[in-house]
């Protein structure tokens, strides 16, 4: 093998190397500058500024392909700022300033699953097959007797970009600390069981069944039977019974937890 | 150019010496962008495009500039530089002249800049001895730029073929009830292994 270190320095070759690299560098640099001048595309400054203030999570909760797409729609006035969950309020205020619109601070929210059935709810049949709620629902409306029950197929879990939903005992649960209120799961759930509620909320109703009490009793151990005890006992009148299921008005609730204690089915849950 | 050699170049680049599954180049996009068929196909088209252009530009630069000057050892640094510059320029040109195409493959283009499959094809086509063996030329001196560009094009198409098969498999596998520990990436690796084994059959015949 040749000794690389003891060879005489070939100055002409070294010169060639330097020249060649320099020429290629300069030529391509000039070419790139030329191309970028010729192909300059006008970038909307407003759009860029909006994009910088968005959360940048690209979760798709707003219904656009990502934050860049949403920023474009915002700049063109096609989208509402409130469609975005993850962006914090102070950034939203900045964006509103850039866009020149009035900013109304929306309440920070998070998602809850309004069902506590799962293994407590009776099955019509044992489902074996493709994962995901939409596949299961094609089979006579899913395996649960309850029409408004969580199927436990985990469609919301796989859709959640923040890993904030888990299926436990056949029913989906949300993790309050991880949830960014993007709303992807709300759109994904075929039964419409996931709701966004204010972050300041103290309780939520973990059932969506509109059936009569007797029917719910037969189908599920945890479902709301529409007895109305919570509505009668709430000291602030925050709970009303709508179509056999309790509904909370969060603007009136102050978190006394009377309803949690009174509910005979334990389907009002403390957060 | 001989018709038979052209045919064997196609078959060699597409199946026998497929860049991903036989030469193991370009594995990162193969595993990273193969979750759904649509984006896999976009990536494949972008790679094909860049590979063909790379061969078209690096081959004459090597043959007519580096070899006469005796500077063959500079090939890698020059090739990387040229590929990066080309990709940059293509991206800008696409943005201006074809926003639709830019939206379809724009995000994949910067990823390709440092892709080993692209550098691999540029390095391979300048090696006349090896290329003659690969595409079935009787004599290494018969190798020319036409074959180089053709090989680049079909190597890119071979990459597209592999990544589309992979994404199709992964889409199917994602819907199957799979053991928790194998879900996601592990099963994708196993699927890739089976594709590579299937392509190995081409090397045997």
mmCIF file of C-alpha atoms in Angstrom, chain B:
data_model
loop_
_atom_site.group_PDB
_atom_site.id
_atom_site.type_symbol
_atom_site.label_atom_id
_atom_site.label_comp_id
_atom_site.label_asym_id
_atom_site.label_seq_id
_atom_site.Cartn_x
_atom_site.Cartn_y
_atom_site.Cartn_z
ATOM 1 C CA UNK B 1 -28.514 1.337 -27.952
ATOM 2 C CA UNK B 2 -29.550 -2.253 -28.151
ATOM 3 C CA UNK B 3 -33.180 -3.135 -27.530
ATOM 4 C CA UNK B 4 -32.309 -6.227 -25.499
ATOM 5 C CA UNK B 5 -29.983 -4.224 -23.263
ATOM 6 C CA UNK B 6 -32.703 -1.627 -22.701
ATOM 7 C CA UNK B 7 -35.104 -4.380 -21.678
ATOM 8 C CA UNK B 8 -32.601 -5.950 -19.329
ATOM 9 C CA UNK B 9 -31.826 -2.522 -17.846
ATOM 10 C CA UNK B 10 -35.510 -2.110 -17.031
ATOM 11 C CA UNK B 11 -35.882 -5.537 -15.468
ATOM 12 C CA UNK B 12 -32.621 -5.213 -13.587
ATOM 13 C CA UNK B 13 -33.450 -1.809 -12.095
ATOM 14 C CA UNK B 14 -37.090 -2.615 -11.355
ATOM 15 C CA UNK B 15 -36.873 -6.106 -9.916
ATOM 16 C CA UNK B 16 -33.514 -7.860 -9.678
ATOM 17 C CA UNK B 17 -31.474 -4.992 -8.299
ATOM 18 C CA UNK B 18 -34.363 -3.036 -6.821
ATOM 19 C CA UNK B 19 -32.849 -0.160 -4.876
ATOM 20 C CA UNK B 20 -34.847 -0.677 -1.711
ATOM 21 C CA UNK B 21 -35.297 -4.387 -1.306
ATOM 22 C CA UNK B 22 -32.105 -5.771 -2.877
ATOM 23 C CA UNK B 23 -29.567 -2.977 -2.486
ATOM 24 C CA UNK B 24 -31.018 -1.650 0.788
ATOM 25 C CA UNK B 25 -30.729 1.992 -0.205
ATOM 26 C CA UNK B 26 -33.411 4.556 0.584
ATOM 27 C CA UNK B 27 -34.742 2.629 3.553
ATOM 28 C CA UNK B 28 -35.734 5.737 5.536
ATOM 29 C CA UNK B 29 -38.454 6.993 3.170
ATOM 30 C CA UNK B 30 -39.405 3.357 2.523
ATOM 31 C CA UNK B 31 -40.301 2.916 6.200
ATOM 32 C CA UNK B 32 -41.135 6.514 7.047
ATOM 33 C CA UNK B 33 -43.501 7.554 4.253
ATOM 34 C CA UNK B 34 -45.233 4.235 3.613
ATOM 35 C CA UNK B 35 -48.186 4.602 5.972
ATOM 36 C CA UNK B 36 -50.704 5.336 3.231
ATOM 37 C CA UNK B 37 -50.617 4.629 -0.472
ATOM 38 C CA UNK B 38 -51.259 8.196 -1.553
ATOM 39 C CA UNK B 39 -48.254 9.770 0.129
ATOM 40 C CA UNK B 40 -46.114 6.732 -0.717
ATOM 41 C CA UNK B 41 -46.917 7.241 -4.378
ATOM 42 C CA UNK B 42 -46.109 10.970 -4.102
ATOM 43 C CA UNK B 43 -42.764 10.121 -2.552
ATOM 44 C CA UNK B 44 -42.094 7.540 -5.264
ATOM 45 C CA UNK B 45 -42.809 10.007 -8.059
ATOM 46 C CA UNK B 46 -40.589 12.631 -6.434
ATOM 47 C CA UNK B 47 -37.718 10.149 -6.026
ATOM 48 C CA UNK B 48 -38.071 8.968 -9.641
ATOM 49 C CA UNK B 49 -37.988 12.547 -10.845
ATOM 50 C CA UNK B 50 -34.896 13.460 -8.829
ATOM 51 C CA UNK B 51 -33.059 10.213 -9.656
ATOM 52 C CA UNK B 52 -33.513 10.695 -13.403
ATOM 53 C CA UNK B 53 -32.374 14.314 -13.266
ATOM 54 C CA UNK B 54 -29.428 13.386 -11.040
ATOM 55 C CA UNK B 55 -28.192 10.816 -13.551
ATOM 56 C CA UNK B 56 -28.726 13.287 -16.371
ATOM 57 C CA UNK B 57 -26.501 15.894 -14.701
ATOM 58 C CA UNK B 58 -23.934 14.015 -12.620
ATOM 59 C CA UNK B 59 -22.974 11.525 -15.327
ATOM 60 C CA UNK B 60 -21.636 14.163 -17.803
ATOM 61 C CA UNK B 61 -20.036 16.170 -15.000
ATOM 62 C CA UNK B 62 -18.146 13.100 -13.837
ATOM 63 C CA UNK B 63 -17.212 11.869 -17.314
ATOM 64 C CA UNK B 64 -16.330 15.184 -18.946
ATOM 65 C CA UNK B 65 -14.967 17.222 -16.014
ATOM 66 C CA UNK B 66 -13.770 15.052 -13.151
ATOM 67 C CA UNK B 67 -12.183 12.216 -15.156
ATOM 68 C CA UNK B 68 -10.124 14.408 -17.560
ATOM 69 C CA UNK B 69 -8.822 16.419 -14.597
ATOM 70 C CA UNK B 70 -8.005 13.260 -12.631
ATOM 71 C CA UNK B 71 -10.214 14.303 -9.745
ATOM 72 C CA UNK B 72 -12.392 11.178 -9.436
ATOM 73 C CA UNK B 73 -11.952 11.212 -5.672
ATOM 74 C CA UNK B 74 -14.094 14.356 -5.478
ATOM 75 C CA UNK B 75 -17.148 12.519 -6.756
ATOM 76 C CA UNK B 76 -19.082 12.300 -3.474
ATOM 77 C CA UNK B 77 -18.715 15.932 -2.440
ATOM 78 C CA UNK B 78 -19.521 17.157 -5.953
ATOM 79 C CA UNK B 79 -22.511 14.813 -6.297
ATOM 80 C CA UNK B 80 -24.014 15.774 -2.949
ATOM 81 C CA UNK B 81 -23.603 19.408 -3.820
ATOM 82 C CA UNK B 82 -25.196 19.015 -7.226
ATOM 83 C CA UNK B 83 -28.116 16.931 -5.953
ATOM 84 C CA UNK B 84 -28.879 19.426 -3.183
ATOM 85 C CA UNK B 85 -28.749 22.337 -5.613
ATOM 86 C CA UNK B 86 -30.949 20.571 -8.180
ATOM 87 C CA UNK B 87 -33.563 19.640 -5.613
ATOM 88 C CA UNK B 88 -33.608 23.200 -4.315
ATOM 89 C CA UNK B 89 -34.085 24.613 -7.790
ATOM 90 C CA UNK B 90 -36.734 22.075 -8.761
ATOM 91 C CA UNK B 91 -38.672 22.920 -5.624
ATOM 92 C CA UNK B 92 -38.642 26.635 -6.396
ATOM 93 C CA UNK B 93 -39.539 26.083 -10.027
ATOM 94 C CA UNK B 94 -42.421 23.782 -9.099
ATOM 95 C CA UNK B 95 -43.764 26.304 -6.610
ATOM 96 C CA UNK B 96 -43.884 28.906 -9.339
ATOM 97 C CA UNK B 97 -44.991 26.973 -12.383
ATOM 98 C CA UNK B 98 -47.052 24.104 -11.042
ATOM 99 C CA UNK B 99 -48.594 24.679 -7.616
ATOM 100 C CA UNK B 100 -50.667 21.506 -7.970
ATOM 101 C CA UNK B 101 -47.602 19.338 -8.499
ATOM 102 C CA UNK B 102 -45.825 21.280 -5.744
ATOM 103 C CA UNK B 103 -48.623 20.524 -3.304
ATOM 104 C CA UNK B 104 -48.561 16.879 -4.327
ATOM 105 C CA UNK B 105 -44.834 16.245 -3.932
ATOM 106 C CA UNK B 106 -43.434 19.509 -2.591
ATOM 107 C CA UNK B 107 -43.098 18.324 0.978
ATOM 108 C CA UNK B 108 -41.215 15.204 -0.093
ATOM 109 C CA UNK B 109 -38.666 16.985 -2.250
ATOM 110 C CA UNK B 110 -36.483 18.426 0.560
ATOM 111 C CA UNK B 111 -36.489 14.992 2.184
ATOM 112 C CA UNK B 112 -34.877 13.503 -0.904
ATOM 113 C CA UNK B 113 -31.905 15.878 -0.899
ATOM 114 C CA UNK B 114 -29.835 13.648 1.333
ATOM 115 C CA UNK B 115 -31.429 10.369 0.347
ATOM 116 C CA UNK B 116 -28.863 7.597 -0.052
ATOM 117 C CA UNK B 117 -30.792 6.016 -2.946
ATOM 118 C CA UNK B 118 -30.273 9.163 -5.034
ATOM 119 C CA UNK B 119 -26.569 9.402 -4.239
ATOM 120 C CA UNK B 120 -26.395 5.622 -4.704
ATOM 121 C CA UNK B 121 -27.695 5.755 -8.259
ATOM 122 C CA UNK B 122 -25.304 8.599 -9.132
ATOM 123 C CA UNK B 123 -22.370 6.585 -7.771
ATOM 124 C CA UNK B 124 -23.506 3.382 -9.454
ATOM 125 C CA UNK B 125 -23.940 4.648 -13.009
ATOM 126 C CA UNK B 126 -20.404 6.067 -13.182
ATOM 127 C CA UNK B 127 -18.932 2.672 -12.309
ATOM 128 C CA UNK B 128 -18.832 1.268 -15.852
ATOM 129 C CA UNK B 129 -17.579 -2.208 -14.933
ATOM 130 C CA UNK B 130 -20.348 -2.818 -12.426
ATOM 131 C CA UNK B 131 -23.031 -1.253 -14.595
ATOM 132 C CA UNK B 132 -22.063 -3.443 -17.558
ATOM 133 C CA UNK B 133 -22.578 -6.474 -15.331
ATOM 134 C CA UNK B 134 -25.876 -5.170 -13.967
ATOM 135 C CA UNK B 135 -27.557 -4.332 -17.256
ATOM 136 C CA UNK B 136 -25.969 -7.077 -19.373
ATOM 137 C CA UNK B 137 -23.542 -5.176 -21.606
ATOM 138 C CA UNK B 138 -20.827 -7.275 -23.187
ATOM 139 C CA UNK B 139 -18.188 -4.596 -22.794
ATOM 140 C CA UNK B 140 -17.784 -1.931 -20.130
ATOM 141 C CA UNK B 141 -16.797 0.659 -22.743
ATOM 142 C CA UNK B 142 -20.268 0.411 -24.326
ATOM 143 C CA UNK B 143 -21.750 2.128 -21.284
ATOM 144 C CA UNK B 144 -23.019 5.591 -22.112
ATOM 145 C CA UNK B 145 -25.189 8.391 -20.817
ATOM 146 C CA UNK B 146 -28.397 6.984 -22.356
ATOM 147 C CA UNK B 147 -28.120 3.829 -20.269
ATOM 148 C CA UNK B 148 -27.255 5.881 -17.195
ATOM 149 C CA UNK B 149 -30.393 8.026 -17.445
ATOM 150 C CA UNK B 150 -32.526 4.998 -18.291
ATOM 151 C CA UNK B 151 -31.150 3.167 -15.282
ATOM 152 C CA UNK B 152 -31.861 6.203 -13.077
ATOM 153 C CA UNK B 153 -35.452 6.391 -14.316
ATOM 154 C CA UNK B 154 -36.151 2.711 -13.746
ATOM 155 C CA UNK B 155 -34.350 2.631 -10.418
ATOM 156 C CA UNK B 156 -36.764 5.380 -9.342
ATOM 157 C CA UNK B 157 -39.720 3.407 -10.680
ATOM 158 C CA UNK B 158 -38.427 0.366 -8.788
ATOM 159 C CA UNK B 159 -38.356 2.463 -5.631
ATOM 160 C CA UNK B 160 -41.954 3.541 -6.334
ATOM 161 C CA UNK B 161 -42.981 -0.068 -6.868
ATOM 162 C CA UNK B 162 -41.456 -1.179 -3.567
ATOM 163 C CA UNK B 163 -42.833 1.691 -1.497
ATOM 164 C CA UNK B 164 -46.347 1.347 -2.967
ATOM 165 C CA UNK B 165 -46.406 -2.401 -2.267
ATOM 166 C CA UNK B 166 -45.184 -1.671 1.259
ATOM 167 C CA UNK B 167 -47.825 0.993 1.911
ATOM 168 C CA UNK B 168 -50.585 -1.265 0.571
ATOM 169 C CA UNK B 169 -49.455 -4.010 2.926
ATOM 170 C CA UNK B 170 -49.249 -1.624 5.870
ATOM 171 C CA UNK B 171 -52.749 -0.303 5.176
ATOM 172 C CA UNK B 172 -54.109 -3.859 5.217
ATOM 173 C CA UNK B 173 -52.113 -4.829 8.288
ATOM 174 C CA UNK B 174 -53.307 -1.755 10.229
ATOM 175 C CA UNK B 175 -56.874 -3.090 10.061
ATOM 176 C CA UNK B 176 -56.048 -6.557 11.344
ATOM 177 C CA UNK B 177 -56.254 -7.624 14.970
ATOM 178 C CA UNK B 178 -52.564 -7.853 15.767
ATOM 179 C CA UNK B 179 -50.830 -8.615 19.032
ATOM 180 C CA UNK B 180 -50.318 -5.388 20.984
ATOM 181 C CA UNK B 181 -46.539 -5.766 21.096
ATOM 182 C CA UNK B 182 -46.263 -6.144 17.330
ATOM 183 C CA UNK B 183 -48.605 -3.326 16.410
ATOM 184 C CA UNK B 184 -47.330 -0.416 14.324
ATOM 185 C CA UNK B 185 -43.653 -0.345 13.520
ATOM 186 C CA UNK B 186 -42.601 -3.925 14.438
ATOM 187 C CA UNK B 187 -45.155 -5.465 12.075
ATOM 188 C CA UNK B 188 -44.059 -2.999 9.377
ATOM 189 C CA UNK B 189 -40.487 -4.286 9.714
ATOM 190 C CA UNK B 190 -41.732 -7.867 9.349
ATOM 191 C CA UNK B 191 -43.760 -6.874 6.271
ATOM 192 C CA UNK B 192 -40.652 -5.213 4.777
ATOM 193 C CA UNK B 193 -38.712 -8.409 5.425
ATOM 194 C CA UNK B 194 -41.287 -10.459 3.497
ATOM 195 C CA UNK B 195 -41.216 -8.036 0.566
ATOM 196 C CA UNK B 196 -37.416 -8.290 0.445
ATOM 197 C CA UNK B 197 -37.632 -12.089 0.485
ATOM 198 C CA UNK B 198 -40.197 -12.029 -2.314
ATOM 199 C CA UNK B 199 -37.928 -9.835 -4.440
ATOM 200 C CA UNK B 200 -34.980 -12.136 -3.708
ATOM 201 C CA UNK B 201 -36.622 -14.701 -5.974
ATOM 202 C CA UNK B 202 -35.835 -12.425 -8.967
ATOM 203 C CA UNK B 203 -32.138 -12.659 -8.135
ATOM 204 C CA UNK B 204 -32.305 -16.459 -8.256
ATOM 205 C CA UNK B 205 -33.753 -16.819 -11.756
#
